Every structure is written in C-alpha cells, then in structure tokens.
Amino acid sequence: MTGFLLRRLGGAVFVLLSLTVILYAVFYVAPGDVAQIACGPRCSPAQVAQVTEQLRLDDPVYTQYWHFLQGIVAGRDFSTGTGVDHCSVPCLGVSYQSDQQVMRLILTKLPVTGSLVVGAFVCWILLGVGTGVLSVWRRGRITERLLTWLTLAGTATPVFVIGLLLIIVFCSTLQWLPSPTYVPFTEDPEQWAWGLLLPWVSLALIESAKYARLTRSSMLETLAEDHVRTFRAYGVGERAVIGRHALRGAVAPVIALSALDFGSMFGGAVLTESLFGIPGLGRELVHAVKVVDLPVVVGMVLVTGFFVVLANAVADVLYALADRRVVLS
C-alpha cells in the first residue's frame, strides 16, 4: 500500500506540473503582448514599458516560467512602481484589474463554491445510487421503465432549464422558498441551507441521472456473474444478493466517476452560479475571461485542476481499499 500511495502521489505531482507548463504557454506565451493586456488598451508605450519591467516580461520565457513556478511553491515579490509587495505562498500572481493577489481572491470565493459543490455532491450520490438500486430491484416492472425514462430525461435536460423551473414553481408560484441567496454558514446555518437548496437540487437532478444509469448497468453486470448465481443456488435472498453483492460491484465505477465530477465542479458550475446569483468561482472566472484578467484565469484553472487531481487521488485510494487487486497492479 505504501508503494501504491507513493506512485499515486508522484503521478499527481507530475500532472500538476504539466498543467502549469500548459497553462503558462497558452495564457502567457501565446497571447502576444502580455504587458499591453495587463496595462490596458489606453496605455501609452511608456506605461507599457513600465509594466513590462515590473512584471519582468523582458526575461527569457523559461526564466519567466521559473519565476511563476517559484511563486507557487515559495512566494514572490512584485514591483508596484513605488515599492515591492510580497505575494505569499501559493502565489498565483496579482490581478490586472484589482491589483489583488489571485490566491486571496480565490479564497474569498472558495467557501461559496465549496458549499454548492459539497451539498450537491451528497444529493446526487444519494439520489443517483438510490435510483439505480431501486431500478435493479424492480427490474422488469413498470417502476424500472419509469426510472429509466426519468434518468434519460435528466441527462438530456440542461441545468438552467431545471433551475428556472424550480425557481418559477417553488419561489414564484407556490412561494414555498425564498429566492436563492448565499448566506455564509458561520452567520446563519439555516439560511445557508435554504439559500442553496434549489441550486443543490438543480445540480443533483442533472448529475444523479449519470450515476443512476451507471449503478444500474454495473449491478446488472454483477448479477449475471457466476458467483451470484451460486449464491442464489444456495438460497441467498434477492435482497441480500442485490444489497450485499451486486451493489459492491457498482462501487468502483461510481467512485471513479464521482472523483472527476467533484473536482471539475469547482470550476464548472458556471451556469448554476450565474442562474442563482451565487458569487462563487464560476462567476469570477467568467468575469476574468471577459476582462482578460490572465492571472485570475490561470489561477482559477490551476485551482480547479488541483481539486480534480486531489479528488482522483482520493478515489484511487478508496478504489484500492475496496479492491486490493488494484494495489498489486
């Protein structure tokens, strides 16, 4: 197990390092005159030259990348023209628009998106796996056909359509819920939950459809194996076969898919955050793209990549605990 963990850790570090190379090449080397982008379209040549000197853009590309990478692991100093500001670890740069450190900006938005993602994740796992198990339990009956139709409809429906329907029905027509607003958990846990309930449900209804179909197909595949037929021949009840043996076969693919979805959702919940007015990472990323704030864009993508890699590393460990053969592979 120790060797397995070390291999996974080394792979995660390599992926993150490769991601920094790709991002730096795409956003800082390919665009052209980064100093002009940072300064703005109305800057004079003298101001652009000053920005070039402050950001040390006249250094070779490999030197600039080294400073960028060094800032992430050891911090970095930035010249402001009148002095020097220190960017603490992990330094992802300074915003062109607000002159705020990117990591501080991300940390202010991270609890918002984290609340959305974690709550929705719990909902879609419970709903998706539960629907898949129920579909297998009631296979061959009208319940299975109905659940199959619902999962197909959920997969094909965009999140903004479901979100709008939920707002119209529960906030406007029935008036059972207030309009979704984000309230920090530390201020009022009850209002925090009520404000995020509709966004959680919107994401859960979309994502759970994949998990329901995956759970159903994995369990049906397991039920067709020889050892399951042996259990039935020995008189093991259908409930025990499905709950103890078939469901165990669906754990591994669900873990793998949930790792990808959980990590990518930190930067991918743009539509949900925009629809419900949630001031999270997704909305901040959209704004940074509109104003061409390169450090914020790169920082957001790096943080999202970090969560994807972290979630996959955790999934690998859980996968290995569920199936010890993975450790030996």
mmCIF file of N, CA and C in Angstrom, residues 108-155:
data_model
loop_
_atom_site.group_PDB
_atom_site.id
_atom_site.type_symbol
_atom_site.label_atom_id
_atom_site.label_comp_id
_atom_site.label_asym_id
_atom_site.label_seq_id
_atom_site.Cartn_x
_atom_site.Cartn_y
_atom_site.Cartn_z
ATOM 1 N N THR A 108 -11.623 33.892 -1.113
ATOM 2 C CA THR A 108 -12.895 34.527 -0.749
ATOM 3 C C THR A 108 -14.081 33.875 -1.455
ATOM 4 N N LYS A 109 -13.832 33.286 -2.629
ATOM 5 C CA LYS A 109 -14.909 32.648 -3.392
ATOM 6 C C LYS A 109 -15.006 31.151 -3.133
ATOM 7 N N LEU A 110 -13.929 30.546 -2.640
ATOM 8 C CA LEU A 110 -13.886 29.093 -2.477
ATOM 9 C C LEU A 110 -14.956 28.555 -1.516
ATOM 10 N N PRO A 111 -15.209 29.196 -0.364
ATOM 11 C CA PRO A 111 -16.270 28.662 0.516
ATOM 12 C C PRO A 111 -17.642 28.662 -0.145
ATOM 13 N N VAL A 112 -17.878 29.626 -1.028
ATOM 14 C CA VAL A 112 -19.178 29.699 -1.699
ATOM 15 C C VAL A 112 -19.348 28.510 -2.636
ATOM 16 N N THR A 113 -18.367 28.325 -3.523
ATOM 17 C CA THR A 113 -18.437 27.197 -4.454
ATOM 18 C C THR A 113 -18.334 25.873 -3.717
ATOM 19 N N GLY A 114 -17.523 25.816 -2.660
ATOM 20 C CA GLY A 114 -17.417 24.592 -1.875
ATOM 21 C C GLY A 114 -18.745 24.190 -1.260
ATOM 22 N N SER A 115 -19.489 25.174 -0.752
ATOM 23 C CA SER A 115 -20.814 24.882 -0.194
ATOM 24 C C SER A 115 -21.742 24.319 -1.260
ATOM 25 N N LEU A 116 -21.686 24.911 -2.450
ATOM 26 C CA LEU A 116 -22.542 24.445 -3.547
ATOM 27 C C LEU A 116 -22.164 23.030 -3.973
ATOM 28 N N VAL A 117 -20.869 22.787 -4.163
ATOM 29 C CA VAL A 117 -20.416 21.504 -4.707
ATOM 30 C C VAL A 117 -20.616 20.369 -3.702
ATOM 31 N N VAL A 118 -20.231 20.590 -2.446
ATOM 32 C CA VAL A 118 -20.336 19.515 -1.450
ATOM 33 C C VAL A 118 -21.796 19.126 -1.223
ATOM 34 N N GLY A 119 -22.673 20.119 -1.066
ATOM 35 C CA GLY A 119 -24.080 19.819 -0.863
ATOM 36 C C GLY A 119 -24.694 19.101 -2.051
ATOM 37 N N ALA A 120 -24.392 19.587 -3.267
ATOM 38 C CA ALA A 120 -24.931 18.943 -4.463
ATOM 39 C C ALA A 120 -24.353 17.545 -4.634
ATOM 40 N N PHE A 121 -23.074 17.372 -4.281
ATOM 41 C CA PHE A 121 -22.432 16.066 -4.402
ATOM 42 C C PHE A 121 -23.130 15.024 -3.540
ATOM 43 N N VAL A 122 -23.409 15.371 -2.309
ATOM 44 C CA VAL A 122 -24.109 14.440 -1.421
ATOM 45 C C VAL A 122 -25.485 14.099 -1.987
ATOM 46 N N CYS A 123 -26.171 15.109 -2.502
ATOM 47 C CA CYS A 123 -27.520 14.884 -3.041
ATOM 48 C C CYS A 123 -27.491 13.985 -4.261
ATOM 49 N N TRP A 124 -26.559 14.242 -5.193
ATOM 50 C CA TRP A 124 -26.606 13.442 -6.415
ATOM 51 C C TRP A 124 -26.084 12.023 -6.199
ATOM 52 N N ILE A 125 -25.197 11.821 -5.226
ATOM 53 C CA ILE A 125 -24.766 10.450 -4.929
ATOM 54 C C ILE A 125 -25.922 9.646 -4.332
ATOM 55 N N LEU A 126 -26.589 10.234 -3.328
ATOM 56 C CA LEU A 126 -27.704 9.529 -2.690
ATOM 57 C C LEU A 126 -28.837 9.279 -3.681
ATOM 58 N N LEU A 127 -29.183 10.304 -4.450
ATOM 59 C CA LEU A 127 -30.292 10.165 -5.395
ATOM 60 C C LEU A 127 -29.928 9.234 -6.543
ATOM 61 N N GLY A 128 -28.714 9.390 -7.093
ATOM 62 C CA GLY A 128 -28.332 8.579 -8.245
ATOM 63 C C GLY A 128 -28.162 7.111 -7.907
ATOM 64 N N VAL A 129 -27.398 6.816 -6.855
ATOM 65 C CA VAL A 129 -27.177 5.421 -6.474
ATOM 66 C C VAL A 129 -28.487 4.792 -6.001
ATOM 67 N N GLY A 130 -29.272 5.552 -5.222
ATOM 68 C CA GLY A 130 -30.559 5.019 -4.762
ATOM 69 C C GLY A 130 -31.492 4.698 -5.912
ATOM 70 N N THR A 131 -31.532 5.567 -6.925
ATOM 71 C CA THR A 131 -32.383 5.313 -8.089
ATOM 72 C C THR A 131 -31.900 4.094 -8.863
ATOM 73 N N GLY A 132 -30.576 3.965 -9.000
ATOM 74 C CA GLY A 132 -30.037 2.800 -9.709
ATOM 75 C C GLY A 132 -30.352 1.498 -8.999
ATOM 76 N N VAL A 133 -30.194 1.491 -7.677
ATOM 77 C CA VAL A 133 -30.505 0.281 -6.904
ATOM 78 C C VAL A 133 -31.989 -0.059 -7.009
ATOM 79 N N LEU A 134 -32.850 0.948 -6.896
ATOM 80 C CA LEU A 134 -34.294 0.701 -6.996
ATOM 81 C C LEU A 134 -34.670 0.186 -8.374
ATOM 82 N N SER A 135 -34.000 0.702 -9.413
ATOM 83 C CA SER A 135 -34.285 0.235 -10.767
ATOM 84 C C SER A 135 -33.939 -1.245 -10.929
ATOM 85 N N VAL A 136 -32.814 -1.673 -10.320
ATOM 86 C CA VAL A 136 -32.432 -3.087 -10.392
ATOM 87 C C VAL A 136 -33.378 -3.940 -9.552
ATOM 88 N N TRP A 137 -33.748 -3.421 -8.393
ATOM 89 C CA TRP A 137 -34.652 -4.155 -7.500
ATOM 90 C C TRP A 137 -36.021 -4.402 -8.158
ATOM 91 N N ARG A 138 -36.472 -3.398 -8.928
ATOM 92 C CA ARG A 138 -37.785 -3.509 -9.568
ATOM 93 C C ARG A 138 -37.660 -3.807 -11.065
ATOM 94 N N ARG A 139 -36.559 -4.444 -11.474
ATOM 95 C CA ARG A 139 -36.333 -4.685 -12.903
ATOM 96 C C ARG A 139 -37.441 -5.578 -13.473
ATOM 97 N N GLY A 140 -37.797 -5.266 -14.723
ATOM 98 C CA GLY A 140 -38.863 -5.986 -15.398
ATOM 99 C C GLY A 140 -40.244 -5.465 -15.087
ATOM 100 N N ARG A 141 -40.336 -4.430 -14.238
ATOM 101 C CA ARG A 141 -41.646 -3.883 -13.873
ATOM 102 C C ARG A 141 -41.757 -2.448 -14.380
ATOM 103 N N ILE A 142 -42.932 -1.877 -14.199
ATOM 104 C CA ILE A 142 -43.165 -0.524 -14.693
ATOM 105 C C ILE A 142 -42.298 0.500 -13.967
ATOM 106 N N THR A 143 -41.921 0.198 -12.722
ATOM 107 C CA THR A 143 -41.057 1.115 -11.971
ATOM 108 C C THR A 143 -39.712 1.274 -12.655
ATOM 109 N N GLU A 144 -39.156 0.178 -13.162
ATOM 110 C CA GLU A 144 -37.861 0.252 -13.850
ATOM 111 C C GLU A 144 -37.967 1.090 -15.114
ATOM 112 N N ARG A 145 -39.026 0.891 -15.896
ATOM 113 C CA ARG A 145 -39.186 1.664 -17.125
ATOM 114 C C ARG A 145 -39.365 3.149 -16.818
ATOM 115 N N LEU A 146 -40.105 3.459 -15.770
ATOM 116 C CA LEU A 146 -40.313 4.852 -15.398
ATOM 117 C C LEU A 146 -39.007 5.501 -14.952
ATOM 118 N N LEU A 147 -38.229 4.800 -14.128
ATOM 119 C CA LEU A 147 -36.960 5.348 -13.662
ATOM 120 C C LEU A 147 -35.967 5.492 -14.813
ATOM 121 N N THR A 148 -35.967 4.551 -15.747
ATOM 122 C CA THR A 148 -35.088 4.660 -16.919
ATOM 123 C C THR A 148 -35.451 5.880 -17.745
ATOM 124 N N TRP A 149 -36.720 6.127 -17.929
ATOM 125 C CA TRP A 149 -37.163 7.299 -18.686
ATOM 126 C C TRP A 149 -36.766 8.586 -17.971
ATOM 127 N N LEU A 150 -36.914 8.606 -16.657
ATOM 128 C CA LEU A 150 -36.564 9.809 -15.901
ATOM 129 C C LEU A 150 -35.063 10.100 -15.951
ATOM 130 N N THR A 151 -34.237 9.063 -15.877
ATOM 131 C CA THR A 151 -32.793 9.282 -15.945
ATOM 132 C C THR A 151 -32.376 9.777 -17.327
ATOM 133 N N LEU A 152 -33.004 9.254 -18.380
ATOM 134 C CA LEU A 152 -32.716 9.751 -19.725
ATOM 135 C C LEU A 152 -33.129 11.209 -19.865
ATOM 136 N N ALA A 153 -34.290 11.562 -19.313
ATOM 137 C CA ALA A 153 -34.744 12.951 -19.369
ATOM 138 C C ALA A 153 -33.812 13.856 -18.576
ATOM 139 N N GLY A 154 -33.345 13.386 -17.424
ATOM 140 C CA GLY A 154 -32.422 14.185 -16.629
ATOM 141 C C GLY A 154 -31.101 14.405 -17.316
ATOM 142 N N THR A 155 -30.604 13.399 -18.023
ATOM 143 C CA THR A 155 -29.343 13.546 -18.755
ATOM 144 C C THR A 155 -29.465 14.549 -19.890
#
